[in-house]
Coordinates of C-alpha atoms in Angstrom, one line a residue:
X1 CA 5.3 -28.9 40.7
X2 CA 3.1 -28.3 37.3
X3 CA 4.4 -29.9 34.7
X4 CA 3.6 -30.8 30.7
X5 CA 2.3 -34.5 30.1
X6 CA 0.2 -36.2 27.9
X7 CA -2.8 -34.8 30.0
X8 CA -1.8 -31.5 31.5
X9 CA -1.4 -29.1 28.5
X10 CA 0.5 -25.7 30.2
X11 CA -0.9 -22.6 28.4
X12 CA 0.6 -18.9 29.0
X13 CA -2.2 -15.6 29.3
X14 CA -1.0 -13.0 26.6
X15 CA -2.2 -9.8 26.9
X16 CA -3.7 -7.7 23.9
X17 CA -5.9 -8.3 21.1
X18 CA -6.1 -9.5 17.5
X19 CA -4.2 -8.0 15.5
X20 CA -7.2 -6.7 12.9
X21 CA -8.8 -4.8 15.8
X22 CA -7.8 -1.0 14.3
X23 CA -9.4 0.7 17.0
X24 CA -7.6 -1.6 19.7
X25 CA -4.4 -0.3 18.1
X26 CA -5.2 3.3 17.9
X27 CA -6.2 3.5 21.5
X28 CA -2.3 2.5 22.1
X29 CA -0.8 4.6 19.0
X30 CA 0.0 1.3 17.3
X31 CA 0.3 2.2 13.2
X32 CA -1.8 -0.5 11.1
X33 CA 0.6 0.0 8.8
X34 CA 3.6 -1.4 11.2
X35 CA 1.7 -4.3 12.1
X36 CA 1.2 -4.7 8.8
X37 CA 4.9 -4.5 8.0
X38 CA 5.6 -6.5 10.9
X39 CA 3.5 -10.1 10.1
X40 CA 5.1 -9.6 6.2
X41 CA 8.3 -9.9 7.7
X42 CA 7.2 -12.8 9.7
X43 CA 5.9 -15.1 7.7
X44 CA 8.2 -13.4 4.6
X45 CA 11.5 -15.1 7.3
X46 CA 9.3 -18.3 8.0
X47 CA 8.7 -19.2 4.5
X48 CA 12.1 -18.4 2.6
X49 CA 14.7 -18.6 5.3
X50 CA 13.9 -20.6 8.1
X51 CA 11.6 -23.0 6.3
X52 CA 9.5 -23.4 9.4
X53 CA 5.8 -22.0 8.9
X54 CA 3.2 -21.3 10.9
X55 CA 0.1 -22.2 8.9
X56 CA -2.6 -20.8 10.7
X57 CA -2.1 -17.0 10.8
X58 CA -5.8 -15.8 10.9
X59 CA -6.4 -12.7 13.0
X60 CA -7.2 -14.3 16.1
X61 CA -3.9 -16.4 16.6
X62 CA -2.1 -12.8 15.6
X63 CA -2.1 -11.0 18.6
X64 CA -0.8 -7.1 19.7
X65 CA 0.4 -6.5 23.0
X66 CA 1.9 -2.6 23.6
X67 CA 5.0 -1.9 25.0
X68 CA 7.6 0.8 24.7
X69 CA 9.5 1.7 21.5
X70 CA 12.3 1.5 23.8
X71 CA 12.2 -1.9 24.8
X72 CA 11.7 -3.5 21.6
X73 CA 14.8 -4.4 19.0
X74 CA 12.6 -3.9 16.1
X75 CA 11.5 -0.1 17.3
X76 CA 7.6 -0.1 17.3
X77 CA 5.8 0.0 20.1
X78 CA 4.5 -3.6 20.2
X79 CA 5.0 -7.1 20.2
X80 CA 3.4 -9.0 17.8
X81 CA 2.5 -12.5 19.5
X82 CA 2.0 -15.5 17.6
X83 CA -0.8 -18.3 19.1
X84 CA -1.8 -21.7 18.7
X85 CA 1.3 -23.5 17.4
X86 CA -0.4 -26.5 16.4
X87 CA -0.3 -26.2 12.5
X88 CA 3.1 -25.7 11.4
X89 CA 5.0 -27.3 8.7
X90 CA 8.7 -27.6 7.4
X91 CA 9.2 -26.2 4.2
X92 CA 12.6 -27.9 2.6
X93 CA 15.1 -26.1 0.8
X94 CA 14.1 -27.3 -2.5
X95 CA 10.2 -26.2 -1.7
X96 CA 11.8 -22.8 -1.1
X97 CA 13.8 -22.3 -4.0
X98 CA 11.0 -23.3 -6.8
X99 CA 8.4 -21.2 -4.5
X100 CA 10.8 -18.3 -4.5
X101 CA 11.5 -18.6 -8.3
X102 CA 8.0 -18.9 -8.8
X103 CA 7.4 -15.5 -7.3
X104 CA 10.2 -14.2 -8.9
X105 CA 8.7 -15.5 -12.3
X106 CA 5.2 -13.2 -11.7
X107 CA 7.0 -10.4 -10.7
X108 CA 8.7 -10.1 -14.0
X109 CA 5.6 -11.6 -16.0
X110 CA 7.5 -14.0 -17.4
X111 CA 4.9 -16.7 -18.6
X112 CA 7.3 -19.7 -20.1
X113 CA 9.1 -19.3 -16.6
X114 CA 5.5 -19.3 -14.5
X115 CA 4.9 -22.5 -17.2
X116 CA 8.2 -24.0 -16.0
X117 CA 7.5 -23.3 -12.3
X118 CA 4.0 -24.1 -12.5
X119 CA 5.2 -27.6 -13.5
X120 CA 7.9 -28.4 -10.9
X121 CA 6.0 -26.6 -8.0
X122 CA 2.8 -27.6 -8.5
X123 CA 2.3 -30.7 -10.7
X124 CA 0.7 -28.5 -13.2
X125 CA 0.0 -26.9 -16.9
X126 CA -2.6 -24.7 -16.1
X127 CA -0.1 -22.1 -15.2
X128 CA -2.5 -18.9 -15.4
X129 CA -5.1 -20.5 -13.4
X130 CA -2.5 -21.5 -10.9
X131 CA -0.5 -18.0 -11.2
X132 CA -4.1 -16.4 -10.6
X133 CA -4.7 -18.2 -7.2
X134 CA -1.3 -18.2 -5.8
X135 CA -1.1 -14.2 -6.1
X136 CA -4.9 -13.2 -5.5
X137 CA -4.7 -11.1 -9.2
X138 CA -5.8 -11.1 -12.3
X139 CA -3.5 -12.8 -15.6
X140 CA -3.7 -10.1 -17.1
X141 CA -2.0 -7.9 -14.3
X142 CA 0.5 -10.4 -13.5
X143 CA 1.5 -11.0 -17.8
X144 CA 1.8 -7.3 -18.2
X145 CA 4.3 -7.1 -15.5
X146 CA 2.1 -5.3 -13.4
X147 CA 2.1 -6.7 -10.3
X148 CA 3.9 -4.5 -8.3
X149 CA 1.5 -2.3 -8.7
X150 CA -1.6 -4.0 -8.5
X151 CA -3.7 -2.7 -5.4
X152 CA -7.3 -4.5 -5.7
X153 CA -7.0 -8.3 -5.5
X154 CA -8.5 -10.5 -8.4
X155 CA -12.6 -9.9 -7.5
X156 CA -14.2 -13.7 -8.5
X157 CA -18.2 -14.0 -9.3
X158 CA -18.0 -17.8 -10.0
X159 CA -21.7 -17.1 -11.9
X160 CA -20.1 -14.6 -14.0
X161 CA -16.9 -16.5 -15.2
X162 CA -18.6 -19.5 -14.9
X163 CA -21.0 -18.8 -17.9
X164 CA -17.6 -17.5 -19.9
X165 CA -15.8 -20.4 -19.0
X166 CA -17.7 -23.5 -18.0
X167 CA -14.9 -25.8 -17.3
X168 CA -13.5 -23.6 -14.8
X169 CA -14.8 -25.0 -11.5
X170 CA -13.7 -28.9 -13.0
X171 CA -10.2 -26.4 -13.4
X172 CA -9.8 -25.1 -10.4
X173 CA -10.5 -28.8 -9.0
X174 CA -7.9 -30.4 -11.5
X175 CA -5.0 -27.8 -10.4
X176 CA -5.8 -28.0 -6.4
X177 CA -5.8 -32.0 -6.8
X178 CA -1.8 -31.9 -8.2
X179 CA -0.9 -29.0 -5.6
X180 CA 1.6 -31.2 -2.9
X181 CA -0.3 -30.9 0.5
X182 CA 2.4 -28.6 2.2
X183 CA 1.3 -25.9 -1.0
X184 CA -1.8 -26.1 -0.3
X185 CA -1.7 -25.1 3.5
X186 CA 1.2 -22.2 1.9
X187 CA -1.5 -21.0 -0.2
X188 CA -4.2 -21.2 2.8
X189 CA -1.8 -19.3 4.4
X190 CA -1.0 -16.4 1.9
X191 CA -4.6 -15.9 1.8
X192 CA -5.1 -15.3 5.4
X193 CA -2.1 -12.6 5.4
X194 CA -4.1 -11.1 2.2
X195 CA -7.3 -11.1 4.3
X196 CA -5.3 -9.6 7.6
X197 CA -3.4 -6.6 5.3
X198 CA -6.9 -5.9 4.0
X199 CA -8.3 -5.1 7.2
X200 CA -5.8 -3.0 8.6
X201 CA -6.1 -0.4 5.6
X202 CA -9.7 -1.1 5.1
X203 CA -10.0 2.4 6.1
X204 CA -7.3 4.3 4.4
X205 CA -7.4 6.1 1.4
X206 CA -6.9 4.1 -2.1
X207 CA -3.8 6.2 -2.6
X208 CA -2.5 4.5 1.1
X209 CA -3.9 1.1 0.4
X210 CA -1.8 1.0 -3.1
X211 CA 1.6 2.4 -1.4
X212 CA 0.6 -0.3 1.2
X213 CA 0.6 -3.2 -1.6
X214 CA 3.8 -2.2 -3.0
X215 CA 5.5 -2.4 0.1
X216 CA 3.9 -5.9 0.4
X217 CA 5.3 -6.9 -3.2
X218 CA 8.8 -5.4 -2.5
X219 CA 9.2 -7.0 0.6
X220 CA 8.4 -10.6 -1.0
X221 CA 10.3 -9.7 -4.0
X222 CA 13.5 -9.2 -1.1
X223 CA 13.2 -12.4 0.8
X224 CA 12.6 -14.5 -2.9
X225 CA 15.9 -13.4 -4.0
X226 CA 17.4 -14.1 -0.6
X227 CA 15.9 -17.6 -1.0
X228 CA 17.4 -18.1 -4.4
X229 CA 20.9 -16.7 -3.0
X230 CA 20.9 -19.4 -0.9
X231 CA 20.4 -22.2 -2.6
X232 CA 22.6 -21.2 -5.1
X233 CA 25.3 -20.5 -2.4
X234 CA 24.4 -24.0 -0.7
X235 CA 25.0 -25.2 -4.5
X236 CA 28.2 -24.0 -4.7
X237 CA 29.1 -25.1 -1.2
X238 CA 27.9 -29.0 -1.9
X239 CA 30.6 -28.3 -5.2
X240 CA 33.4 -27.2 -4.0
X241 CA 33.2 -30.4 -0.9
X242 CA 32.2 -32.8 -4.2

C-alpha cells in the first residue's frame, strides 16, 4: 500500500491548464469572464469568511479543467482547481474585520477613516501611500470616491515620481517595514489576482474591461460587509453570554 510519510509525498494529475491561457479556454467555450468571476469569489470567501488563504494564487497553481454545466453546482462549465497548497495562512477574525473596514473606508473615500485603518491595520500614517498600494490606484481616484469605477490600475515610473518626490522609495520602505507579515503575503496576494484579471480581458474592449472592474469592486465591496456583519454579530453574541 502507498502511503504519505515524511519521504513519500502523494501528488494527484489534474487535467487542464492555467487559468490565463485564453485560447485554452475558448477551445472549450470557457467565458474569461467566469473564470474571472469564479477566482474573485474564491479568494473574496478565503479572505473574509473562512479566514484561511491560499497565498500563492499566480496563474500556474490556478488551473481550468472542463466539464459539463450540468455537473457542476456553480453552473459554468468548469472546475477551477487550486495547486500547490504549501503557502497558506490563517487570517483571524480581528485581521478580517480591520481589512474589511479598510476596504470599506476606500470605497467611500473616506480619508480620516483610511487614516484610522491605516493605523490599526498596518502600523502606519502614511495612509495614501499605503491606500495606493493596497488597491493598485491612484489617491486621487480612491479620495474622489471613484473607485468603483476606476478601470486602469495606478501605472508607476519610479524615475518619474521619483524626481517629484525623492523620499518616496525611503517611503514605500518605511510603510512595507510596519506591514504585519501575514499583510504582506495578503497584499502579494491581491496583486497576483490583479495580474490574473488582467490577462483574461487583456483582449476585450475598454468598454468590457471597465464593466469587468466594477464587478470586481462590487463583489469585494459584498464580502467586506459580510465580514463586518460578522464580527459585529460575534460581538453581540460574546455580549449577550457576558
Amino acid at each position: 500500500m502507498v502511503r504519505a510519510t515524511e519521504r513519500v509525498l502523494i501528488m494527484e494529475y489534474i487535467a487542464g491548464r492555467r487559468c490565463d491561457d485564453l485560447d485554452y479556454l475558448r477551445r472549450h467555450g470557457i467565458d474569461p469572464a467566469h473564470v474571472s468571476r469564479a477566482v474573485g469569489h474564491i479568494f473574496a470567501e478565503m479572505t473574509f469568511v473562512h479566514g484561511f488563504l491560499h497565498c500563492d494564487p499566480h496563474p500556474g497553481n490556478l488551473f481550468v479543467r472542463p466539464r459539463a454545466r450540468a455537473d457542476t453546482a456553480h453552473g459554468y462549465n468548469f472546475d477551477l482547481v487550486l495547486l500547490d497548497h504549501g503557502l497558506y495562512r490563517q487570517l483571524t477574525p480581528r485581521f478580517r474585520y480591520e481589512y474589511a473596514e479598510m476596504w470599506r473606508a476606500l470605497m467611500k473615500g473616506d480619508a480620516d477613516q483610511i487614516r484610522h485603518w491605516s493605523r490599526r491595520l498596518a502600523g502606519t500614517d502614511l495612509y495614501r501611500l499605503f491606500a495606493v498600494i493596497l488597491t493598485g490606484q491612484n489617491w486621487s481616484t480612491i479620495e474622489t470616491q471613484s473607485l468603483a469605477r476606476a478601470s486602469e490600475p495606478a501605472q508607476f515610473s519610479l524615475g518619474a515620481l521619483t524626481e517629484k518626490q525623492p523620499d518616496l522609495l525611503r517611503q514605500i520602505a518605511d510603510v512595507l517595514s510596519t506591514v504585519p507579515p501575514v499583510l504582506l503575503l495578503v497584499l502579494k496576494t491581491n496583486d497576483l489576482l490583479r495580474m490574473i484579471d488582467q490577462k483574461l480581458f487583456a483582449d476585450q474592449p475598454a468598454g468590457v474591461q471597465r464593466r469587468a472592474q466594477l464587478q470586481s469592486w462590487l463583489r469585494l465591496s459584498h464580502y467586506c460587509l459580510v465580514a463586518i456583519r460578522d464580527a459585529h454579530m460575534a460581538d453581540a453574541g460574546r455580549t449577550g453570554t457576558g
